[in-house]
GROMACS .gro file of C-alpha atoms in nm:
model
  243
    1UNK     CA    1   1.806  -1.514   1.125
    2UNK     CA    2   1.445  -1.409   1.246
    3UNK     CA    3   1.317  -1.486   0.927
    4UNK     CA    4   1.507  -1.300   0.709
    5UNK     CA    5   1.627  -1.520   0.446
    6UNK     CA    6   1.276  -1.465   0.293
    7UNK     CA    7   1.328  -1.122   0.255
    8UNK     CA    8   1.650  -1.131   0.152
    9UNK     CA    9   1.586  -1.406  -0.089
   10UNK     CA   10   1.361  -1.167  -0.299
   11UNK     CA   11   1.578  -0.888  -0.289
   12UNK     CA   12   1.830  -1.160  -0.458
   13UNK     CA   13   1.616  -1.121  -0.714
   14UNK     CA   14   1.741  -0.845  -0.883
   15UNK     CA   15   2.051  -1.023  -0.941
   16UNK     CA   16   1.926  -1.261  -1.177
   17UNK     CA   17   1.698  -0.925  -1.366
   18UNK     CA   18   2.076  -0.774  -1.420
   19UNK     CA   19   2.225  -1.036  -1.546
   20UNK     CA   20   1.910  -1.033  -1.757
   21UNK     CA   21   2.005  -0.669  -1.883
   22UNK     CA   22   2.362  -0.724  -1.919
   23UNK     CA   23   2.342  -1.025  -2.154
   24UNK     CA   24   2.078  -0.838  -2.346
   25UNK     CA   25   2.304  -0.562  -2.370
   26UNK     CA   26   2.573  -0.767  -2.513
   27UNK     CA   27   2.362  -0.948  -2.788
   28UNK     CA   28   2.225  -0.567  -2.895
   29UNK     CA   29   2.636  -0.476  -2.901
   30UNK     CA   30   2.719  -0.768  -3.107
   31UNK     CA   31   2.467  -0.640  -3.347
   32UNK     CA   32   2.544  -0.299  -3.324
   33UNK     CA   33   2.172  -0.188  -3.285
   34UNK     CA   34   2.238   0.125  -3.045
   35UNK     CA   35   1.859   0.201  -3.022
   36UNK     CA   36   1.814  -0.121  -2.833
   37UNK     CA   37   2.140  -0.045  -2.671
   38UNK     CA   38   2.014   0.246  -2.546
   39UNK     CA   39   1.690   0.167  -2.449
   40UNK     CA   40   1.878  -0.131  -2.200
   41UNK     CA   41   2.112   0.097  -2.041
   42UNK     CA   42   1.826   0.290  -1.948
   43UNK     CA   43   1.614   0.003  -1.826
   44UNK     CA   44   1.927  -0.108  -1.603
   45UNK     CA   45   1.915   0.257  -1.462
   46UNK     CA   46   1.575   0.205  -1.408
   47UNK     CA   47   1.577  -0.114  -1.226
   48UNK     CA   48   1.864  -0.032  -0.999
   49UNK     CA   49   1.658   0.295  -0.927
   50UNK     CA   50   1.397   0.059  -0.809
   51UNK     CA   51   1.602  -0.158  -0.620
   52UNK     CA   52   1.778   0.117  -0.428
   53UNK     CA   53   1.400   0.276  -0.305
   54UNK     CA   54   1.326  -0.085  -0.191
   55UNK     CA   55   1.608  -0.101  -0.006
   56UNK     CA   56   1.600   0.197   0.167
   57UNK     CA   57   1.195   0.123   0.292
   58UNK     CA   58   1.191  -0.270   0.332
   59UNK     CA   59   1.533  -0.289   0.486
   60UNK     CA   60   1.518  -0.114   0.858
   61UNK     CA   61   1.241  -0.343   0.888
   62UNK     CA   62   1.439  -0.643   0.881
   63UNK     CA   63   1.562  -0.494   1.243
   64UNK     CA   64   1.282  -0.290   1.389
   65UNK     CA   65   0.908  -0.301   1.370
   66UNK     CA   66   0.702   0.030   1.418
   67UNK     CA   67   0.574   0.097   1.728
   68UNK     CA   68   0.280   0.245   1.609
   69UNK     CA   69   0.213  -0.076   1.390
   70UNK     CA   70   0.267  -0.269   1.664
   71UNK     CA   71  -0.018  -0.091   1.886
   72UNK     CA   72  -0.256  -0.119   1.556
   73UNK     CA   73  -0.226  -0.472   1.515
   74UNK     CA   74  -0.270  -0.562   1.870
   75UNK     CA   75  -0.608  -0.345   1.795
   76UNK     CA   76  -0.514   0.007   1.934
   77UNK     CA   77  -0.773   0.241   1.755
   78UNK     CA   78  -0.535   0.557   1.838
   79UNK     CA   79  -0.245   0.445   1.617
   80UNK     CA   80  -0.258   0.376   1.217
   81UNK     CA   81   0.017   0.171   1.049
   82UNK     CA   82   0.263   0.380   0.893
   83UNK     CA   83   0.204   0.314   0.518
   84UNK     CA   84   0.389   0.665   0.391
   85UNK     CA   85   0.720   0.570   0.538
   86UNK     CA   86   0.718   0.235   0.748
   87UNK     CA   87   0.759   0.438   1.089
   88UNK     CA   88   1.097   0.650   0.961
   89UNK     CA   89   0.903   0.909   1.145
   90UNK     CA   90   0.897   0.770   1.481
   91UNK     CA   91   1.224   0.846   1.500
   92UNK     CA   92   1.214   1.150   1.517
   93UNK     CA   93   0.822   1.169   1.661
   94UNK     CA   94   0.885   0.896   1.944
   95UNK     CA   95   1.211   0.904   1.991
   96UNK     CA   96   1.293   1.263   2.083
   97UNK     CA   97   0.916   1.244   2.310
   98UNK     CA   98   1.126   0.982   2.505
   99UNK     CA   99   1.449   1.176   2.561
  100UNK     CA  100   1.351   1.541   2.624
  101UNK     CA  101   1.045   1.452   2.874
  102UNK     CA  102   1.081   1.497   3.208
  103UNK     CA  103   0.945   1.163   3.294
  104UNK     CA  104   1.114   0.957   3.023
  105UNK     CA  105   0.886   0.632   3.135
  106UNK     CA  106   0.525   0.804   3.145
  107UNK     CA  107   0.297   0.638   2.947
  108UNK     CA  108   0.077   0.967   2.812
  109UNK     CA  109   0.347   1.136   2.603
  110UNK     CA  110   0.480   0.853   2.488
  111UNK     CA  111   0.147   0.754   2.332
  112UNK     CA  112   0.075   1.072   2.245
  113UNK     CA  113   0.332   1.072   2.004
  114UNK     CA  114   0.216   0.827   1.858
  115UNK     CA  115  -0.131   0.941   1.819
  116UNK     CA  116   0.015   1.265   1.637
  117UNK     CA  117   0.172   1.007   1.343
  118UNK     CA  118   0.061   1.108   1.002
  119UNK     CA  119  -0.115   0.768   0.906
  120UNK     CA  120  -0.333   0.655   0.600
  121UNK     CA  121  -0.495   0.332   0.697
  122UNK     CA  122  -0.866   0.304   0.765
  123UNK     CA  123  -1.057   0.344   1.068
  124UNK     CA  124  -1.070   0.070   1.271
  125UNK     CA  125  -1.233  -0.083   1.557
  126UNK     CA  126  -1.103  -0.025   1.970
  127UNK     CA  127  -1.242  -0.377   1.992
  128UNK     CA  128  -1.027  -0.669   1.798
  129UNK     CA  129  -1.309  -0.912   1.784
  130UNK     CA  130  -1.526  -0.626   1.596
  131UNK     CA  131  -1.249  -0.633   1.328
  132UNK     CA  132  -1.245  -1.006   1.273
  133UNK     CA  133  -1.660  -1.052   1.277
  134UNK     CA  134  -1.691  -0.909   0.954
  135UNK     CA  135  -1.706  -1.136   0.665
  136UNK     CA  136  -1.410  -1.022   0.406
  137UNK     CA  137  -1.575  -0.938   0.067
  138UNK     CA  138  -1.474  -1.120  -0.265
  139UNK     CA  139  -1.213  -0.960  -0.426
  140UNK     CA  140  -1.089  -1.011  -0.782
  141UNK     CA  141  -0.739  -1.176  -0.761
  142UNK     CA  142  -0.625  -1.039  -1.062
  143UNK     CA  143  -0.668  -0.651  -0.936
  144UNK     CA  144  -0.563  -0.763  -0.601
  145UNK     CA  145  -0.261  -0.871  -0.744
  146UNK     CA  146  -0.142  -0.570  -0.936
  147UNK     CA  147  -0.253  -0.343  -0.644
  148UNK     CA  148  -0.154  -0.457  -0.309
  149UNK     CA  149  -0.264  -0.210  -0.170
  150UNK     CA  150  -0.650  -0.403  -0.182
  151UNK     CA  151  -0.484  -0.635   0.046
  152UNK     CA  152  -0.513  -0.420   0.368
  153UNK     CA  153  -0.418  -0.498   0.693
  154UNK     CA  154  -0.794  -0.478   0.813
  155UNK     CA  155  -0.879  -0.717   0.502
  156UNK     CA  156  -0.630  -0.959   0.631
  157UNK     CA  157  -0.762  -0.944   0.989
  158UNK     CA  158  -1.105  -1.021   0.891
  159UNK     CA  159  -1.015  -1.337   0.719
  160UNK     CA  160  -0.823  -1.472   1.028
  161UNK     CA  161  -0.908  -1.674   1.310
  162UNK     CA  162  -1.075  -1.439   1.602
  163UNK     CA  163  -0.838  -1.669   1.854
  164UNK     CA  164  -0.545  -1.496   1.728
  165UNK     CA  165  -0.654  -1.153   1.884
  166UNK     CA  166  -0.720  -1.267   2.223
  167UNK     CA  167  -0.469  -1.080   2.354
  168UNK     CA  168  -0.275  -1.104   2.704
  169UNK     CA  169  -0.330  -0.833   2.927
  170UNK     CA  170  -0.052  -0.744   3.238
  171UNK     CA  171  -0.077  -0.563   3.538
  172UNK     CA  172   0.111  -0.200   3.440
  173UNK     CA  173   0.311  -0.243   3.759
  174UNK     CA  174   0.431  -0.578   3.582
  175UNK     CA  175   0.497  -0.394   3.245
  176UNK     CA  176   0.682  -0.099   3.414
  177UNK     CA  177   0.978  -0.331   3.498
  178UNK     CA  178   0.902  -0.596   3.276
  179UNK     CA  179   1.262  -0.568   3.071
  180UNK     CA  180   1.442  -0.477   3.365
  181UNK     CA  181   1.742  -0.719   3.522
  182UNK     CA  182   1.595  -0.947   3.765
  183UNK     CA  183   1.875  -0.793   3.991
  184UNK     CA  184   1.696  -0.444   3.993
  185UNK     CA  185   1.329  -0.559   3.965
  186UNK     CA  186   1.281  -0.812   4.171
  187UNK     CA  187   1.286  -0.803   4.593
  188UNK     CA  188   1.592  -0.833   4.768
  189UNK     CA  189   1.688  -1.154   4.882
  190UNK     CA  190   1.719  -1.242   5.279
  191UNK     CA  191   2.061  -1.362   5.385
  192UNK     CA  192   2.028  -1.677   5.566
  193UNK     CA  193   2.245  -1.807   5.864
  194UNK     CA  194   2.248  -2.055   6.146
  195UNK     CA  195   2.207  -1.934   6.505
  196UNK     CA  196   2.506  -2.062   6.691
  197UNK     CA  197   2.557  -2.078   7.109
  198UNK     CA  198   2.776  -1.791   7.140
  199UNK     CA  199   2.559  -1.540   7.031
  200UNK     CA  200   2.788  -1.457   6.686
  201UNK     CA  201   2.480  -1.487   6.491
  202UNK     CA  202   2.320  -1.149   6.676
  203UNK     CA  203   2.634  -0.938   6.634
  204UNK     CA  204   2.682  -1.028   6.298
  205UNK     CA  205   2.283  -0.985   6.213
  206UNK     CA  206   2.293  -0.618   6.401
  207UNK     CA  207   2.578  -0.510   6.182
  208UNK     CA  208   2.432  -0.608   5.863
  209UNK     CA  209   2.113  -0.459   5.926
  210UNK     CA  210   2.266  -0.153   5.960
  211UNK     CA  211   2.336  -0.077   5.591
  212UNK     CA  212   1.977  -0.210   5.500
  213UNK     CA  213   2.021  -0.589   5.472
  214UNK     CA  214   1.763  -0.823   5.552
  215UNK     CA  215   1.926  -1.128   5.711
  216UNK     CA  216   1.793  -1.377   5.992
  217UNK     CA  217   1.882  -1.714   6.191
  218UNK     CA  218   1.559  -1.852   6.215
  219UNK     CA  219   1.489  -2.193   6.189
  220UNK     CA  220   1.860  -2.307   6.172
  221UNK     CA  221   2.116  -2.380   6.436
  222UNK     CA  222   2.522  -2.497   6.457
  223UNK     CA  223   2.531  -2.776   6.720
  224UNK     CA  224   2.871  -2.815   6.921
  225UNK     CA  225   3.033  -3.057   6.665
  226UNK     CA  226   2.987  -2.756   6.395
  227UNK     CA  227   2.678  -2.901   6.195
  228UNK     CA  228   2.422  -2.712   6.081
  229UNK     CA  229   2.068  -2.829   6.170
  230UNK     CA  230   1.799  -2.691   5.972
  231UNK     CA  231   1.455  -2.687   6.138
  232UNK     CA  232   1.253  -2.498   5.876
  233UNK     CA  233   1.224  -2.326   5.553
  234UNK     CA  234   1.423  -2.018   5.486
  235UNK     CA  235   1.292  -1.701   5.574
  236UNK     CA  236   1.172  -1.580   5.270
  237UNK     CA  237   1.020  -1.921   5.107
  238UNK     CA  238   0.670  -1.911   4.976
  239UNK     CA  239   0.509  -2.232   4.937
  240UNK     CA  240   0.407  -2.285   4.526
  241UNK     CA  241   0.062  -2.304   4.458
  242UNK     CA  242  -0.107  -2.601   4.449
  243UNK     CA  243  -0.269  -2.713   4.109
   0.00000   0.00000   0.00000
């Protein structure tokens, strides 16, 4: 489940807070005391007010993470981490960059858009390592606990190990068709077959080649009893490297 039964566990939660509610509704009907009555049909409004707005900004997370967020945690000073609205604006930012451009894969407009997100998180360094040098201040739990918001993503950083921002870096040529089918990505294989006496080998090779197929007959032969006798390694075989 990609880790959502965390998630989903503490959303559960606010099963067991209406039950809560209802029961405490029932004991105030029993007694007839409508003030209380009241007051708990307004609390249940009030909590399934609450659950419905953390619904609608926790759960399109379980699916999709920003892609600004993603650039700022792999330490991208351009991009901030969404805070107002957990990247809903992306959508309509990133998406619609990616569709109307002429060049739907160039790199500039794409981040571009994502420099132009409204953000609210701090400053923060190009350089990861900068981020994680810095000592993290004492905080006091108990504030820390009523306001999350203390507990930034930069505080966070600074408190773990530098190791885990040594990032990998690829070749752009190697991210450009990173996701693609190995069948559209990768080179065209070399059809392989055995060079006979009769010279079939050569026709056949000449034909293929004309529609842009690599083939050869090197380094294997058919003998007279119809064995094929292979003398080398394929045409297109690269040794591995040697460790």
């Amino acid at each position: 489940m990609r880790g959502r039964f965390y998630p989903r566990a503490l959303l559960q939660l606010f099963v067991g807070i209406y039950l809560g509610e209802l029961c405490l509704v029932a004991l105030f009907v029993f007694k007839q005391n409508w003030a209380a009555i009241v007051l708990e049909v307004i609390w249940i409004v009030v909590t399934a007010a609450v659950h419905i707005y953390i619904n609608w900004k926790f759960l399109p997370l379980f699916d999709i993470v920003p892609i600004s967020a993603i650039k700022y945690a792999a330490g991208d000073a351009t991009c901030n981490y969404p805070y107002h609205d957990h990247g809903s604006s992306e959508k309509e930012f990133v998406g619609k960059n990616y569709w109307e451009g002429e060049n739907r894969f160039e790199i500039s407009q794409y981040d571009q858009a994502l420099i132009n997100l409204p953000g609210e998180a701090a400053p923060q360094s190009a350089d990861p390592e900068a981020n994680t040098s810095q000592k993290l201040s004492p905080l006091n739990y108990l504030i820390r606990f009523f306001n999350p918001k203390k507990e930034t993503f930069e505080a966070i950083r600074k408190i773990m190990p530098q190791t885990y921002f040594k990032y990998v870096e690829y070749n752009p040529r190697f991210l450009s068709t990173a996701y693609y089918d190995p069948a559209v990505s990768d080179e065209k294989p070399v059809i392989w077959i055995a060079k006979d006496p009769m010279g079939i080998s050569e026709k056949e090779m000449n034909k293929t080649r004309q529609y842009g197929v690599d083939i050869s007959n090197d380094n294997a032969t058919i003998n007279d009893k119809g064995d094929v006798i292979v003398t080398g390694s394929p045409p297109n075989y690269q040794l591995p490297p040697k460790m």
